[in-house]
C-alpha positions as a printed Julia matrix, in Angstrom:
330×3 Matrix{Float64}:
 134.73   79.97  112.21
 134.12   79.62  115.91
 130.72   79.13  117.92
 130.62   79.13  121.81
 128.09   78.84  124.15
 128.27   79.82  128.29
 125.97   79.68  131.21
 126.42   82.49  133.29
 123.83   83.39  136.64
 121.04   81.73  134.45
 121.79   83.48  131.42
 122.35   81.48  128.4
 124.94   83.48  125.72
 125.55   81.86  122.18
 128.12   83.53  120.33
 128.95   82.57  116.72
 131.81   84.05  114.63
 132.59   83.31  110.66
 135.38   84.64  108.78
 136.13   84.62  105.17
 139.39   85.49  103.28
 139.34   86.22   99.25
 142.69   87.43   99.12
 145.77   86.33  100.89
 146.58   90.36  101.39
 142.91   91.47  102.06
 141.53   91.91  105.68
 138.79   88.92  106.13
 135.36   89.3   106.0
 134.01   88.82  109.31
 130.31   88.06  110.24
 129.62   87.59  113.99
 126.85   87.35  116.48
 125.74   86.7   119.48
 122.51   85.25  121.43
 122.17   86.19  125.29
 118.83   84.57  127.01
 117.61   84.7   130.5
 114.42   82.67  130.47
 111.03   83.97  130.99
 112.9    87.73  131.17
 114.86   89.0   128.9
 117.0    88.07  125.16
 119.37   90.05  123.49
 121.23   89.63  119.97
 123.48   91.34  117.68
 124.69   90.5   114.25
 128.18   92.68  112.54
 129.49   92.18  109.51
 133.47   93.81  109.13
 135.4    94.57  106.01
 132.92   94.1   103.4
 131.26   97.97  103.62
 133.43  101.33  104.44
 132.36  100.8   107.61
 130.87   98.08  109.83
 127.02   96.81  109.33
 125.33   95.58  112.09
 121.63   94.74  113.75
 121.1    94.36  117.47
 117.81   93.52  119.62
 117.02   93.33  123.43
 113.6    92.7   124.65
 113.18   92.28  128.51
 109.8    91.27  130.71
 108.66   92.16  133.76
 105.58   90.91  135.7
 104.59   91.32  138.97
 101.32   91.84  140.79
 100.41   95.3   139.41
 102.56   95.86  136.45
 103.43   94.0   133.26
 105.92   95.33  130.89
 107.63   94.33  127.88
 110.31   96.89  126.79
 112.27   97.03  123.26
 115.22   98.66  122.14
 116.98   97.95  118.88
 119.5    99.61  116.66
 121.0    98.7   113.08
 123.6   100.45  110.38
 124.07  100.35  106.86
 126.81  102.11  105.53
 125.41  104.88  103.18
 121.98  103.98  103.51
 120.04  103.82  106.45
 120.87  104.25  110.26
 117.69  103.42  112.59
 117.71  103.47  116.83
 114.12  102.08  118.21
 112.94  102.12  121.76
 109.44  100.77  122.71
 107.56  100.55  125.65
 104.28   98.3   126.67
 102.95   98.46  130.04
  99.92   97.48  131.36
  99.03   98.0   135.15
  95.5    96.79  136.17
  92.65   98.21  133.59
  94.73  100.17  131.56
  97.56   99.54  128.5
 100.04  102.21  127.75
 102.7   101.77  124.85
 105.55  104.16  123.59
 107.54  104.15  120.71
 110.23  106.64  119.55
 112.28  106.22  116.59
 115.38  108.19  115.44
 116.22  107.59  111.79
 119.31  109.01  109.52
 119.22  108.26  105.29
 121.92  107.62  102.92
 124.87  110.35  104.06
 123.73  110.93  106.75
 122.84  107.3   108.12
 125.15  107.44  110.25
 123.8   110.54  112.32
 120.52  109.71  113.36
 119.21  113.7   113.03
 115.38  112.67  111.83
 113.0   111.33  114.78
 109.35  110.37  115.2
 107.37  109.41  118.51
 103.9   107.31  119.07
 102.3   106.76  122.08
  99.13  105.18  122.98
  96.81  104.45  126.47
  93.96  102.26  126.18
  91.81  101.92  129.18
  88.63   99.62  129.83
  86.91   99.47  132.88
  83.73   97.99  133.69
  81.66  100.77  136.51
  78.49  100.57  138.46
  75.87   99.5   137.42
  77.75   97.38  134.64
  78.06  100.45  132.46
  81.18   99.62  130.03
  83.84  102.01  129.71
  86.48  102.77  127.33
  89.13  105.67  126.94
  91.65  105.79  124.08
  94.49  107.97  123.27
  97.0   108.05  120.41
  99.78  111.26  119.91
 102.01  110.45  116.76
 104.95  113.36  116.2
 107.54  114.23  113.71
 110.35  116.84  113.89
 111.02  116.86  110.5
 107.08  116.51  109.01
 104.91  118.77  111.71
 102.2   118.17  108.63
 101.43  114.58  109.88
 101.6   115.27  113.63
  98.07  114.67  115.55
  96.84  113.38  118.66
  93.43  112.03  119.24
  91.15  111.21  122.14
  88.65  108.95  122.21
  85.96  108.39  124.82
  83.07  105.24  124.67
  80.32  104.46  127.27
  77.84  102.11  127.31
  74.82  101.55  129.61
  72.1    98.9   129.63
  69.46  101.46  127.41
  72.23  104.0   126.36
  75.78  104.66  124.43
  78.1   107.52  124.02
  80.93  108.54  122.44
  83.63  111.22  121.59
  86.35  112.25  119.44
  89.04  114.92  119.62
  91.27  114.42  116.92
  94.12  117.55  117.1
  96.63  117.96  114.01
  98.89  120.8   112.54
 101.59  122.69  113.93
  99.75  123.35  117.24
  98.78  119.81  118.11
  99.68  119.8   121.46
  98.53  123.37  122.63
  95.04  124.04  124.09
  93.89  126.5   121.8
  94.76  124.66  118.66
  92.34  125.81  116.22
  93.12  122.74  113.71
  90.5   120.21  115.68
  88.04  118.04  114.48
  85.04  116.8   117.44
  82.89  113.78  116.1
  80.19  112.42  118.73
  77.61  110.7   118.86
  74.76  109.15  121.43
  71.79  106.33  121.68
  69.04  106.16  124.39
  66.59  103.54  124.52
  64.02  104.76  127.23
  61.42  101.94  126.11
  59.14  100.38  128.4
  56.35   97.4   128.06
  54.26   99.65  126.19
  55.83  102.65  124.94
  59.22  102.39  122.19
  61.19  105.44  122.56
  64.53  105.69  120.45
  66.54  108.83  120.87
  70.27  108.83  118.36
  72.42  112.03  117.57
  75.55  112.92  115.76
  77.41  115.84  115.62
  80.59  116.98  113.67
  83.08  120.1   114.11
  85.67  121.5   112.38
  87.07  124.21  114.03
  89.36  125.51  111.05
  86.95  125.41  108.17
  84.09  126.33  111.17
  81.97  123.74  110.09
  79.38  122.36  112.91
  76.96  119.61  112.11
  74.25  117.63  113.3
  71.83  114.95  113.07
  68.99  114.01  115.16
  66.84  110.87  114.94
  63.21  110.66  117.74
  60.97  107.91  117.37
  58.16  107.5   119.6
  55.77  104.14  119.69
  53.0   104.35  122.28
  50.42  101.77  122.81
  48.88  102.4   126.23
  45.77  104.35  125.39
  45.53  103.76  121.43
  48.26  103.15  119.0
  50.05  105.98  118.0
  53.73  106.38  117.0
  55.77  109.23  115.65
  59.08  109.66  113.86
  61.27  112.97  113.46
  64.65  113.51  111.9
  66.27  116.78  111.6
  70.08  118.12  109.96
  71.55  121.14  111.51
  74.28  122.66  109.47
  76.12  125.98  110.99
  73.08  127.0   113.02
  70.81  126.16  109.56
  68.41  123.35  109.23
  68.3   122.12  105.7
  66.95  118.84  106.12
  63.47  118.54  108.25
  61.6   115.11  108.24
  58.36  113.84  110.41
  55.86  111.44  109.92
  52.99  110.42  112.54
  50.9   107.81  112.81
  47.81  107.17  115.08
  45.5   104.43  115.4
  42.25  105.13  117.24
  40.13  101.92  116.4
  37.0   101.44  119.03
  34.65   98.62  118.75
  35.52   97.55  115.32
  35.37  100.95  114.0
  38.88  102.06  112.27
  39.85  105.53  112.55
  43.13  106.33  111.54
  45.46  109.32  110.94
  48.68  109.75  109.59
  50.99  112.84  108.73
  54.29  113.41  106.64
  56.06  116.67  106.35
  59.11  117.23  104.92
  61.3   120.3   104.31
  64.52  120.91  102.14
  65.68  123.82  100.72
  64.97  122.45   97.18
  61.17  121.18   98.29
  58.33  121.39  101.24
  55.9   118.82  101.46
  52.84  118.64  104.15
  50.65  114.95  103.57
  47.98  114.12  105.62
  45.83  111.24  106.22
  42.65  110.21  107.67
  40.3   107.59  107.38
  37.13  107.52  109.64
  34.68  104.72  109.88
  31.28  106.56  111.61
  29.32  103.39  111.46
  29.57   99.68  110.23
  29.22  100.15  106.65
  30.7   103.66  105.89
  34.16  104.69  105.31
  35.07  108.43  105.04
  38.77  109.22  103.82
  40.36  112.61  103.73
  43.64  113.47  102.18
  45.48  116.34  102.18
  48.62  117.8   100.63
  50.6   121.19  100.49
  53.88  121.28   98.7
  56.3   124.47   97.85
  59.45  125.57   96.16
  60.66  123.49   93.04
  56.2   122.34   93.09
  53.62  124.78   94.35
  50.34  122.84   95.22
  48.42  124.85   98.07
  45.97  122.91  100.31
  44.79  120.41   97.86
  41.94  118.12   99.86
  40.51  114.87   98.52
  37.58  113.51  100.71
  36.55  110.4    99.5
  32.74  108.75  101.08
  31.59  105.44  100.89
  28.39  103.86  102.37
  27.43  100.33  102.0
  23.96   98.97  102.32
  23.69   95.6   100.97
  21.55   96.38   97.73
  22.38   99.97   97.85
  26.04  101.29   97.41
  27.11  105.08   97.84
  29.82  107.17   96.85
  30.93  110.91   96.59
  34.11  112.22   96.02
């Protein structure tokens, strides 16, 4: 065996070297490497191993850093053989230069017979960028591309978009896959978003949400809305509405309302529910109605269709107290 180690221009390089002989006649077996380290910028290593395969193994590294006012970036490139199985060449790339991170990675691969060769490569690259704009809304931007020359099946690239406000959100996302990936017009596309808005004040809630969904291919387009209102300045009163849009249907419709229009001790409420699938329509109202002290008037009313047919059914309901006398009617 032998080990040596140098300094050269403020590089440290460690080399190592073992040898073993079974046979007096044989070659040796020879398994060497060597470290080479510049500190704070770059290390390199490599390991072979001779006359134990049909051909020479090995495994090498070397990772280097820069930094400087703008830019940091780490870079990556490694390579290893194994006779008859598996021959693999990486080379990655991370960079980041103020607000936003970029990173690359390509990989070219060659199995069993052909390890040697190196004829199968894939690719991945992603950018991430956060920024922080006026008025302190947050935002974010995300992109990822993965590709295969040998499997187009799995190839994609998707987008992704994120902003966030003080009383709002948003986002996007443009995922892209198939053998047209990287055109324009790719018809294989899938577009997810969704948004929040909060224009609430001291005395009014207001809640806005939607998300939609496309699938270009299968042309699918779907989407859900969600209102609620709360509004206290004159008398309470609040509504609520959610609604599903599917390929310019609406199969899914829900409200309810609520208002409270109390004077002087006197409750008068109302309240209203409606729904409306394709499997059942329901209409439910609500009122109850104080005219004086000791009387209470309630009216209900419901309307249903499809799977249950009930058509304006009204229940009014009046009660009247007066100490030694009670009244009712229904």
């Amino acid at each position: 065996g032998m080990t040596d180690l140098q300094m050269l221009s403020g590089e440290q390089r460690y080399m190592t070297q073992l040898e073993v002989k079974l046979i007096k006649q044989s070659s040796p077996i020879i398994l060497s490497g060597n470290i080479t380290k510049q500190l704070g910028k770059k290390i390199a290593f490599s390991v072979s191993l001779n006359n134990l395969l049909k051909d020479a193994a090995f495994l090498s590294a070397f990772l280097e850093k820069k930094l400087d006012d703008k830019l940091r970036q780490y870079s990556l490139e490694g390579e290893t053989y194994l006779p008859g199985v598996l021959g693999v060449h990486v080379i990655g790339l991370l960079q980041q230069r103020e607000d936003l991170w970029s990173h690359g990675l390509r990989i070219k691969y060659g199995l069993l017979g052909e390890a040697k060769n190196l004829h199968h490569e894939c690719s991945m690259r992603q950018k991430i960028k956060v920024e922080t704009g006026a008025h302190g809304v947050y935002k974010l931007d995300i992109g990822h591309e993965f590709h295969c020359m040998q499997t187009p099946t799995y190839n994609h690239k998707v987008h992704l978009k994120h902003e966030a406000g003080a009383s709002w959100l948003s986002s996007q996302m443009e995922v892209n896959y198939g053998k047209h990936w990287d055109e324009i017009n790719n018809k294989k596309k899938l577009l997810i978003s969704q948004a929040f808005k909060n224009s609430s004040s001291s005395s009014l809630v207001n809640y806005f949400m939607e998300f939609t969904m496309q699938v270009l291919e299968k042309q699918v387009n779907y989407r859900t809305q969600l209102k609620h209102v709360h509004n206290s300045q004159v008398y309470l009163q609040s509504s609520t509405n959610f609604e599903v849009q599917y390929n310019d249907h609406v199969p899914f419709v829900a409200g309810l309302q609520w208002k409270d229009a109390s004077r002087n001790g006197l409750k008068k409420w109302e309240g209203g529910l409606n729904i409306d699938t394709p499997w059942l329509y329901l209409y439910a109202a609500h009122k109850l109605h104080q005219p004086q002290h000791s009387a209470y008037l309630l009216t209900m009313e419901l309307t249903t269709g499809k799977a249950l047919s009930i058509k304006n059914l009204i229940v009014e309901l009046f009660y009247k107290d007066r100490g030694n006398e009670k009244e009712g009617k229904v």
